[in-house]
XYZ file of C-alpha atoms in Angstrom:
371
model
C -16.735 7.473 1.632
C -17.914 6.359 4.586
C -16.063 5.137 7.917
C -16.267 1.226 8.706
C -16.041 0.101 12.157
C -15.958 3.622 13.688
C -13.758 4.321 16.503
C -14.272 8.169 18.302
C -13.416 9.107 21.762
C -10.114 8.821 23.995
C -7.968 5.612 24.245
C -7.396 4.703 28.279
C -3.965 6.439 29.344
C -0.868 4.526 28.479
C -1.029 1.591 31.875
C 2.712 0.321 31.649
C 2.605 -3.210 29.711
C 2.126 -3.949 26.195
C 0.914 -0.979 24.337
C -0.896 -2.756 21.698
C -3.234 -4.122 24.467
C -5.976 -2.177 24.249
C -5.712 -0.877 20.332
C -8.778 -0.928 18.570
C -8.564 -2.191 14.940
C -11.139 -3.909 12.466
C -10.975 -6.506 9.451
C -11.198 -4.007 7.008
C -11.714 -5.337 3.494
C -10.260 -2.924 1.332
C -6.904 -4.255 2.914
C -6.233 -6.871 0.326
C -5.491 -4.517 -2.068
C -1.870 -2.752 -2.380
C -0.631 0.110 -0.845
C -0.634 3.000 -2.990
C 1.113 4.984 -0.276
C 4.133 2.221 0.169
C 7.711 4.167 0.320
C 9.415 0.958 -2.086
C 6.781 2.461 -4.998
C 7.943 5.434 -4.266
C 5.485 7.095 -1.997
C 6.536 10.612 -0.150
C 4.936 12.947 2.165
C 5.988 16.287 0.095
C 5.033 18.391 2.697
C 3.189 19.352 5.790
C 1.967 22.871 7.428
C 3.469 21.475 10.907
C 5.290 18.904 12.190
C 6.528 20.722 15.618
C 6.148 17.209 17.527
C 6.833 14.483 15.382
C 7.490 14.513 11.751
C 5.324 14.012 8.856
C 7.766 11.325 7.110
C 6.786 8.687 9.777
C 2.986 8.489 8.148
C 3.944 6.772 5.682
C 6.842 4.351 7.604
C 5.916 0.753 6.862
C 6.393 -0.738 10.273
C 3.166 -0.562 12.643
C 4.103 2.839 14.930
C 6.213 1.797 18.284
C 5.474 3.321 21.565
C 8.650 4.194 24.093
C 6.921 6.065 27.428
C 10.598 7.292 28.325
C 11.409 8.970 25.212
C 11.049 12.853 25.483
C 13.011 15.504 23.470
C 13.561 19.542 24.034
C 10.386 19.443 22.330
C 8.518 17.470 24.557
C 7.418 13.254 24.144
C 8.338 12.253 20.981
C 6.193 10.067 19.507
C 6.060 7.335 16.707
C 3.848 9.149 13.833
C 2.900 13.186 12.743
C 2.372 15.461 15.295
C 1.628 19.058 14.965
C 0.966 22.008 17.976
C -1.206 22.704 19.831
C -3.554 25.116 17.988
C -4.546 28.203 20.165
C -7.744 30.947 18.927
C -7.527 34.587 18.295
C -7.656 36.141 21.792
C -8.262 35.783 25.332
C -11.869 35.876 25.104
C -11.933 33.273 22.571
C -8.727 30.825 23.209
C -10.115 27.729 20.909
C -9.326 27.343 17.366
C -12.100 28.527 15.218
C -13.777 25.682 13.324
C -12.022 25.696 10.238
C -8.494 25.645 11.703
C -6.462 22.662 10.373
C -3.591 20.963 9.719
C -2.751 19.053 6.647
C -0.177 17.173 5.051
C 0.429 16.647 1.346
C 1.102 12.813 0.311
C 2.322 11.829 -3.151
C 1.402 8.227 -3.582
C 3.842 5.490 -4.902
C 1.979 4.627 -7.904
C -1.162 6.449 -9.305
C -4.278 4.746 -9.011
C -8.261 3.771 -8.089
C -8.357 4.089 -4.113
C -10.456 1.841 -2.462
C -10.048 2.337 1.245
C -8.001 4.356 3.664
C -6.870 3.541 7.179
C -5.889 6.887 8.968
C -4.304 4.756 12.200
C -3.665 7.345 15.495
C -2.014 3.979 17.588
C -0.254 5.854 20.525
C -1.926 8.598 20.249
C -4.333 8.593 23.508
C -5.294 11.970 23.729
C -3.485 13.906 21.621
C -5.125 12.266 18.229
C -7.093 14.992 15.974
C -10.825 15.146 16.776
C -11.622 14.840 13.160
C -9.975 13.779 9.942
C -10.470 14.211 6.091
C -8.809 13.144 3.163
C -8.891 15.067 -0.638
C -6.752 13.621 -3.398
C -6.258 15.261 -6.942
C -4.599 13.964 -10.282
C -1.581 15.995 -11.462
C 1.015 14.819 -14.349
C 4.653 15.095 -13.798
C 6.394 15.778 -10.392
C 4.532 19.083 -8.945
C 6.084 20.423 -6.349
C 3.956 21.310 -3.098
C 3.407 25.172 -4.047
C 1.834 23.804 -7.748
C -0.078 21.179 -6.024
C -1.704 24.315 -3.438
C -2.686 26.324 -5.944
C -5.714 27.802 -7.025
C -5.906 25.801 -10.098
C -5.712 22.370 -8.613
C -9.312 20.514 -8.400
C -9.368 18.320 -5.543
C -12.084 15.488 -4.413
C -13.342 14.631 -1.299
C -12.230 10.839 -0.643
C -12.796 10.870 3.773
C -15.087 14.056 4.540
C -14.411 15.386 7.782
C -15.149 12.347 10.371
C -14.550 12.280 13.787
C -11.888 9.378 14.613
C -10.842 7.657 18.197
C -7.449 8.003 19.961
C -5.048 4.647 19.502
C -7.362 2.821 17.201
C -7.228 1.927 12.825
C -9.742 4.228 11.427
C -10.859 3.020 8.066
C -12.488 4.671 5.633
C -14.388 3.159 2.232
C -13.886 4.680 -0.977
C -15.880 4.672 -3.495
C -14.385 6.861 -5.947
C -13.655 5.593 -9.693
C -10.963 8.150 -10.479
C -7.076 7.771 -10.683
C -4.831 10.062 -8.478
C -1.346 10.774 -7.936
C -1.442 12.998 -4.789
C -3.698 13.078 -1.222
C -4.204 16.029 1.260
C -4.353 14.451 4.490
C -6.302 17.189 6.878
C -6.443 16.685 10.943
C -8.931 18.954 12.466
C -7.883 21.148 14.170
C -4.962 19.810 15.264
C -3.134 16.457 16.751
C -1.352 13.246 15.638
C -1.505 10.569 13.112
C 0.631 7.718 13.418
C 0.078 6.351 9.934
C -1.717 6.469 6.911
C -2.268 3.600 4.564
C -4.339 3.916 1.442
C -5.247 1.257 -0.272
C -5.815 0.455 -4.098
C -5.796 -0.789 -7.541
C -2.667 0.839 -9.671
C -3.385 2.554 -12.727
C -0.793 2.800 -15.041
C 0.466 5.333 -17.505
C -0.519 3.872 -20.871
C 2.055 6.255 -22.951
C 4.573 5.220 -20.412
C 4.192 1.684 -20.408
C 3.675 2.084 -24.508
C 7.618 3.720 -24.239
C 8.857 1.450 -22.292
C 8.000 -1.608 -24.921
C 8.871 -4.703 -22.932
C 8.829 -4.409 -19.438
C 7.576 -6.870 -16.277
C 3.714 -6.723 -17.095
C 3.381 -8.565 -13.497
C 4.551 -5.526 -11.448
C 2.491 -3.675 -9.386
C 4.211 -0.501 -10.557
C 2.660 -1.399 -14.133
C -0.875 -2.147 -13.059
C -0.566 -6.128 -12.356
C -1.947 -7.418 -8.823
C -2.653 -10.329 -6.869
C -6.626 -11.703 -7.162
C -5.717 -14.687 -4.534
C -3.506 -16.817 -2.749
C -3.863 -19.990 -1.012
C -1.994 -18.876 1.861
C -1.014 -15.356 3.888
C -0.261 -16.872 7.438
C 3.234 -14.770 7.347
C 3.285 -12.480 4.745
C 0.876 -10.743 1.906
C 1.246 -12.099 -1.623
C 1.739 -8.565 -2.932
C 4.978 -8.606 -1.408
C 6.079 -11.101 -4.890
C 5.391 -7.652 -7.511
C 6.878 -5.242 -5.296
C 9.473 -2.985 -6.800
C 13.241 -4.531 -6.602
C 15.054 -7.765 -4.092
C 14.087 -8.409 -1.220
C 16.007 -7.566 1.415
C 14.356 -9.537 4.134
C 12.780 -13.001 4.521
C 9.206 -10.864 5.279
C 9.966 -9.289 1.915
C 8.772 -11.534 0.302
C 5.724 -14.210 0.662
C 5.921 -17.496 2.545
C 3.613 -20.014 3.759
C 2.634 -22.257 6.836
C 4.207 -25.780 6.913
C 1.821 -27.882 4.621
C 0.987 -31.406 6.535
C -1.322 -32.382 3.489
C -0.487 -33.833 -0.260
C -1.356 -30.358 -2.035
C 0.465 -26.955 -2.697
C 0.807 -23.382 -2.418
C -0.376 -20.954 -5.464
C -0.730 -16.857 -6.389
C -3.068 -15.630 -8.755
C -2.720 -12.745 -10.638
C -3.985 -10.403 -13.134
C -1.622 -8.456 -15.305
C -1.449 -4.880 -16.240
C -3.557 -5.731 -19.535
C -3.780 -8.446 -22.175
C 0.802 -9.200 -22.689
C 2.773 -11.494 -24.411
C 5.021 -12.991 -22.019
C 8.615 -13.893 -22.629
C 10.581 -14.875 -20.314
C 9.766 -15.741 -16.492
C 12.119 -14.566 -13.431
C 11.667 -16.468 -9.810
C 13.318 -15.251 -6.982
C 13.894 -16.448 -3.772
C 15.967 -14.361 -2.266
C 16.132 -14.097 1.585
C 14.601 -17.661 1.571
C 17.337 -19.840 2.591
C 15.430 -22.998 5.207
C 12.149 -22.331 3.860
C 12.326 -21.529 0.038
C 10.153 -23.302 -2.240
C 11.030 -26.624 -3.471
C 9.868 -26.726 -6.819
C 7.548 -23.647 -8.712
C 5.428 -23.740 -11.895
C 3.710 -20.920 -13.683
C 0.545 -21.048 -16.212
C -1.334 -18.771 -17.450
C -4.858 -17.512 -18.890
C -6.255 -15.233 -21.668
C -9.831 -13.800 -20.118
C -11.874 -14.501 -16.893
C -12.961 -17.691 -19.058
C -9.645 -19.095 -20.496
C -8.635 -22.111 -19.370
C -5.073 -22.561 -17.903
C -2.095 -23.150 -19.721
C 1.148 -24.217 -18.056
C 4.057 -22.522 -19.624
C 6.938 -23.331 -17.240
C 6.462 -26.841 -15.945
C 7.449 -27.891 -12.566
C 10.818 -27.007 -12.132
C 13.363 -27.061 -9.044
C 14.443 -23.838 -7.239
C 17.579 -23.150 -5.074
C 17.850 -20.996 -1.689
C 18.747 -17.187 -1.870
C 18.523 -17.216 -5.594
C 17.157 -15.630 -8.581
C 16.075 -18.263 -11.293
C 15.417 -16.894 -15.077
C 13.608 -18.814 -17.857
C 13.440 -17.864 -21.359
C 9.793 -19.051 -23.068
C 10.289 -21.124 -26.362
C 7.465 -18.453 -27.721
C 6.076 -16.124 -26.460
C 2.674 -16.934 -24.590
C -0.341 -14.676 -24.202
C -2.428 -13.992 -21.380
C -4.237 -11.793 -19.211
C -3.913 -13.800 -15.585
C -0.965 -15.711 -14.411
C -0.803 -18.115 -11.515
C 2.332 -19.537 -9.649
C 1.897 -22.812 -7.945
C 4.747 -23.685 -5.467
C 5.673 -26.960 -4.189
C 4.934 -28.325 -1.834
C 5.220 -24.675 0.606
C 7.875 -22.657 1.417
C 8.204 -19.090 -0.080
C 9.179 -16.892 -3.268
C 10.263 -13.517 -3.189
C 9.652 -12.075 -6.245
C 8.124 -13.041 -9.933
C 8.740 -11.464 -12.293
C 7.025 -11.465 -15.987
C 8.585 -10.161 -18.840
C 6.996 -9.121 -21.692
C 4.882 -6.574 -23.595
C 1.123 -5.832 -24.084
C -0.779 -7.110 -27.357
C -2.937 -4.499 -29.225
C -6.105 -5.594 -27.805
C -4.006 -4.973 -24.266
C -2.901 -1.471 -24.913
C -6.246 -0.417 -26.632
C -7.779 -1.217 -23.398
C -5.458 0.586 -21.064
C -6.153 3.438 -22.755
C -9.373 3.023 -22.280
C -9.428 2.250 -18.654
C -6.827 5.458 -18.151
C -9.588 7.591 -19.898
C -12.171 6.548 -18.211
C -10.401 7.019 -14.824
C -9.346 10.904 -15.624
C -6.022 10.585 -16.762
């Protein structure tokens, strides 16, 4: 819980030129895991006490916040992110907010899970960017609505505790909470703008869901699988191959530098829990110049296990989704696709279902997290 790379204090004014200039940012290294707040898992900000300037729904937009000097409303600038009013204090003879006074915001993420690190990113926002920031998340079953989630029976823990932050720079937080939670309360103090919030983490499934469900893609991040590695992220995060649903775009998906060399491209991953894998989906869709040429995919059972291949080198096609049924079914607990010899996928896909050993420890895991 503890900020990395601290940024307080003002930004410069906005000179004319490229806004992005004179942002300040980090290598924060809680960034290689997912998104827990992404909108395509299904990520919503339920609800906010104020959003007089700007509204709350742009925290959580995926694009990096855009800055247009020129663009003013009846309401004043209108900027790129959440901004609330201008908080005022109780009379005359004391006009500033009292210390307590806040704003807040109420974020349900995509997909429950472990959160590692949050970025609470105020680009654009100069001097109009809250003077501190804290975060709280809580765990709550079902779909509460924001009234349940505010009341008095709710536990919430302190993730971010009130820090100061800088104007127009990436804010990053550690986290070094082992629990699982479904929903955040973002707090500015006392008042301001945010122009996005990413929180980063491992996904922790619903065991009784996922026991329902039967056979299901034990790959997806929805279901608890992630990326451990990749050989190459020059254009676009590996994570993008378990998101939710096609691509839609070529940066949808993941693609590579030109290779000048003899070798190949490759993903690791680790699935949602020990699975028996059945058939294989690769899809390149959105990749049309720069798909792939050939793909393989092997997999492991344990850190230890040594790899077996069980779809061999085979040729894909541009813009298309490719499905392979396994001869038998083959267990594992990591999966790697090797591509050939660069290019790009856009999704894989792994159906299948978890062994006993699998689903005995996912319920362990879940209990151990709170859920």
């Amino acid at each position: 819980m503890t900020a990395t790379d601290s940024f307080t204090g003002d930004a410069n004014p906005y000179g004319g030129g490229d806004p992005y200039a004179d942002y300040r940012t980090a290598a924060f290294p809680f960034t290689r895991y997912a998104d827990l707040a992404d909108r395509r898992l299904g990520a919503a900000v339920i609800a906010a006490n104020d959003e007089f300037f700007a509204q709350r729904e742009n925290l959580l937009m995926p694009e990096r916040a855009e800055f247009d000097p020129e663009h003013f409303g009846h309401k004043g600038k209108i900027m790129d992110g959440w901004e609330t009013r201008r908080r005022r204090g109780a009379s005359a003879e004391h006009p500033w907010p009292a210390a307590e006074d806040h704003d807040w915001a109420l974020v349900r993420l995509g997909a429950p899970g472990v959160i590692r690190g949050i970025v609470v990113d105020t680009a654009h926002f100069r001097g109009n960017y809250p003077q501190a920031v804290s975060v709280e998340g809580t765990s709550v079953p079902g779909t509460p609505s924001p009234a349940e989630l505010l009341g008095d029976d709710v536990k919430w823990t302190t993730l971010v505790p009130r820090t100061p932050v800088g104007g127009h720079a990436a804010n990053g937080f550690s986290v070094a909470v082992e629990q699982r939670f479904t929903h955040l309360r973002v707090n500015q103090h006392p008042d301001g703008g945010i122009a996005r919030l990413r929180v980063y983490g491992e996904v922790a499934a619903d065991p009784e869901w996922l026991a329902v469900l039967g056979t299901f893609d034990v790959v997806a991040l929805e279901h608890g699988g992630r990326v451990e590695d990749a050989s190459d992220l020059f254009y676009s995060p590996a994570t993008n191959t378990i998101q939710p649903g096609r691509s839609r775009t070529m940066d949808d998906g993941w693609e590579t530098r030109r290779r000048r060399d003899r070798g190949n491209d490759w993903i690791r991953y680790r699935l949602a829990a020990q699975s028996l894998i059945r058939a294989i989906e690769i899809d390149t869709a959105c990749l049309k110049g720069n798909s792939a040429g050939w793909a393989s995919v092997s997999v492991k059972d344990g850190e230890d296990g040594a790899w077996t291949e069980i779809l061999p080198r085979t040729r894909l096609q541009p813009d298309t989704n490719h499905r392979f049924l396994l001869p038998a079914p083959a267990v594992g607990t990591h999966a790697r696709v090797d591509i050939f010899p660069d290019g790009g996928i856009s999704r894989l896909r792994l159906h299948g279902s978890l062994t006993e050993d699998g689903a005995s420890s996912l319920v362990a895991r879940h209990q151990e997290l709170g859920g």
